[in-house]
């Protein structure tokens, strides 16, 4: 090289640029470009979006609990605790959370009720708009006595406006503003309804709080660090089983764990699309390598060194990768903005900064796709022998298995690991993916072979189409697997949305409860009983409900499963770690508990839909304290007949023996209880009752009018619960749809790449057929039917897969008999045939439009 | 032929009539225009001017679809590169022209023809499983299945060794004699050309008759007058 002029030594650079320019203009690199853009854009938008959401919810909002520490319990706090906090100069606030009906005229709405003291919130911002025309919300604290802040949907659903009065329980309250930000908003999946915030001083007027009501008390504390820590050290030993003490970090950890899980699920699911995009790169680059063989051989024959060729193609490929990755980032950014815009009404991400993580992850993904999946064809291209010029160019088939398949597999594993952060899971997914693909492949090959024999009798076009399909079976397999998965997702969403839930609802016999009544006081029971008897409303009677915890089994204390996390987040100092270790040993000595409060009840007679499988139900008049336990829980907690169970109800504790084990039909929508006692155990505690009614459509208005006289009773429509379930399914299916779109796009790229790779072969076949006198219609149909058959086979396999998945859902999740959904098989097969047929025809369009003279001249 | 803005005259004005049952060899060096002439005679390509009749049908006035139909009804082909369809078995390749022409008994005829060319036991084999000579034998069986009136062969032995080539030549002429087909053969192999009843020579697009047999009848013959591919 030393004797070359500087200009000649950089000739490869100029040639490389010229090559890129040419190839891009001729559209030869389009598939590779699009595949990398797709992978990069997907990863960037997904990682960026979830990162921003996490930042906005968790990190950026100064507080997610409205305080420095929160004490949560199901009863009022001991005054000594508040006194202690005051002595340490801590600020405190109180919040009561419950669910209740809100009434306005004839309208009623189940809502989340937050009753807060004047000092609320201690940290973070509560923001409200006091008129509907106001653009910016202002920082506020508790509403004034006699007024409420409400979430926007309360206005539309109760048909009221700011200044109107609504009734909460027995208290009429005026809407003073619309709340836009709640510092300690709950992110649970099931929330009764929109939030109504009232002043805690109004709570007694509502008469919602009665013994046994389902109410959460939160005591919020904030102040100097030192004081908070002193207070924490003092209060922690006093926290009992039914109370929780937590800081913002613990709450944030909980939240970010949920977000992490969602993100992990989405990114692993989108891996499917990314893998397909990478396969498209692999197919297209193989064809690229073969097409460029002659160029490289001629270059070499004319005296170009290996290093010249290597540099030329390395730069060419690098430029292509950079261009694709940059475009991918731009497209990804666009998608990210769309996403941010779409959820703007729920969550403002305007202030959440973009970190480097999405950039790095996306660029890395792009590089992996561009390098790992293309390295083998490009390497062998550079190695092309100049002798080829004389010997001719071989369309050498790549060996099926060999070292060259290692880089793509390693790259896949690396990508899985980046998204899952879990070695075992990555390995399992890779292996699982290979196994599932293999099964689909074998199944698909079988169908293609079967189609081949059927096709022989099905007319000329079909015959040729299916013969081609079978011959290209191994190339077709990738598309087959990807379209099968895409169509299966599509079918599953459709069936879930339109069938499973309604089938589940329909299987309940007439008279199955469709309304639940909660928070019924002792005095209200008689008028209600009279009402249902008068109007012949099917009901299950009234159950007294007590909230209590299972605190010990045979004298051994139970521990909650979810407590350790929270503790870990709180305990940071070495001393705390020691405490944690001590707690661990303590856990080993203790028994597994329920980890939550239970609804307890007493009965004299065995409830309907319950069956005793061990022991005996008590005789009427048997006053000896005892309990009957549900069989699944008994099994899980290893509780046997005769075991002594200790329960905590508020500050009371009692121990009773297990005298029977019951099997309960949870699917019946009846009121069911895990622990049922005899009357003498619970009778002495004050409480409220619940009931379940079956209200027919024509009785509905009448019942609702009657219930308006009992505003402290919460009336829950089962349809509303179903609506919430539907809403969750809707949200899940949005996520699945995103994956679906990605898989369809990537699968189409693979299909187009595959068609391009087979273009010379197809051209030759069409020329032969044309020469032998085949009509244009026959040629078009044979190409069309080939793709239609491929799509239909994918649709058929997807339908079988969907049916299996639905059966598992029905039998395992919904406990209902399985059913077939043949109408969706047609949808699956039809959609597959139509989509793959269209994409295939489009990619062969140029070929089919060539005049036969051109076609024949090219081949002969 | 129009190449960008230049016109390239591949064939000079010529007159050629081929009578039914006749065997004609078109000889000449590479690039002399033999294959172009064959393409035009078979209705695969069109002359830029002039007339081509096949079985009294004016191919020069026909569109692609009509010419396809004529080929399916009356023409058989054998190529230097065999040109079998890789996704079809030997038998299916042979049956293809009969199916395209909607002839009955395609399968029985296909099996019989493959037996005649000595491939009775290779019916279900794919082209990739056959040797070059075997592939050309399949192509010969394919050429005869639709009982074509005229068979066009383009360097049928060009890709084969001399022994296999000899065998293939024998097969073509045997079947041709048995079926009474008109044969138009393009070759630069003088020995092969010599087996035809009549020879014409192409040189730079100019056709000269080596032996004269033609009669100016228009029935059952292919005639071409003044085609100028330019």
PDB file of C-alpha atoms in Angstrom, chain A residues 11-16 18-19 292-313 381-382 384-389 393:
ATOM      1  CA  UNK A  11     -10.256   4.308  -2.905  1.00  0.00           C
ATOM      2  CA  UNK A  12     -12.155   1.654  -0.944  1.00  0.00           C
ATOM      3  CA  UNK A  13     -13.825   4.458   0.961  1.00  0.00           C
ATOM      4  CA  UNK A  14     -15.119   6.108  -2.199  1.00  0.00           C
ATOM      5  CA  UNK A  15     -16.135   2.761  -3.682  1.00  0.00           C
ATOM      6  CA  UNK A  16     -17.964   1.843  -0.492  1.00  0.00           C
ATOM      7  CA  UNK A  18     -20.758   4.616  -4.145  1.00  0.00           C
ATOM      8  CA  UNK A  19     -21.920   1.055  -3.433  1.00  0.00           C
ATOM      9  CA  UNK A 292     -22.444  -9.642  -4.627  1.00  0.00           C
ATOM     10  CA  UNK A 293     -20.316 -12.739  -5.143  1.00  0.00           C
ATOM     11  CA  UNK A 294     -19.574 -11.875  -8.745  1.00  0.00           C
ATOM     12  CA  UNK A 295     -18.680  -8.281  -7.908  1.00  0.00           C
ATOM     13  CA  UNK A 296     -16.195  -9.389  -5.268  1.00  0.00           C
ATOM     14  CA  UNK A 297     -14.696 -12.069  -7.527  1.00  0.00           C
ATOM     15  CA  UNK A 298     -14.249  -9.589 -10.350  1.00  0.00           C
ATOM     16  CA  UNK A 299     -12.746  -7.034  -7.931  1.00  0.00           C
ATOM     17  CA  UNK A 300     -10.270  -9.659  -6.792  1.00  0.00           C
ATOM     18  CA  UNK A 301      -9.560 -10.918 -10.300  1.00  0.00           C
ATOM     19  CA  UNK A 302      -8.741  -7.319 -11.223  1.00  0.00           C
ATOM     20  CA  UNK A 303      -6.238  -7.208  -8.388  1.00  0.00           C
ATOM     21  CA  UNK A 304      -8.074  -5.867  -5.335  1.00  0.00           C
ATOM     22  CA  UNK A 305      -6.623  -7.222  -2.086  1.00  0.00           C
ATOM     23  CA  UNK A 306      -8.726  -9.033   0.517  1.00  0.00           C
ATOM     24  CA  UNK A 307      -8.223  -6.129   2.886  1.00  0.00           C
ATOM     25  CA  UNK A 308      -9.476  -3.702   0.239  1.00  0.00           C
ATOM     26  CA  UNK A 309     -12.635  -5.770  -0.249  1.00  0.00           C
ATOM     27  CA  UNK A 310     -13.044  -6.281   3.479  1.00  0.00           C
ATOM     28  CA  UNK A 311     -12.741  -2.574   4.220  1.00  0.00           C
ATOM     29  CA  UNK A 312     -15.093  -1.747   1.384  1.00  0.00           C
ATOM     30  CA  UNK A 313     -17.846  -4.066   2.609  1.00  0.00           C
ATOM     31  CA  UNK A 381     -18.803 -12.803   0.527  1.00  0.00           C
ATOM     32  CA  UNK A 382     -15.434 -11.225   1.324  1.00  0.00           C
ATOM     33  CA  UNK A 384     -15.299 -15.193  -2.564  1.00  0.00           C
ATOM     34  CA  UNK A 385     -12.586 -16.621  -4.785  1.00  0.00           C
ATOM     35  CA  UNK A 386     -11.436 -14.755  -7.908  1.00  0.00           C
ATOM     36  CA  UNK A 387     -11.463 -18.190  -9.571  1.00  0.00           C
ATOM     37  CA  UNK A 388     -15.264 -17.934  -9.633  1.00  0.00           C
ATOM     38  CA  UNK A 389     -14.848 -15.635 -12.595  1.00  0.00           C
ATOM     39  CA  UNK A 393     -20.747 -18.741  -9.526  1.00  0.00           C
TER      40      UNK A 393
END
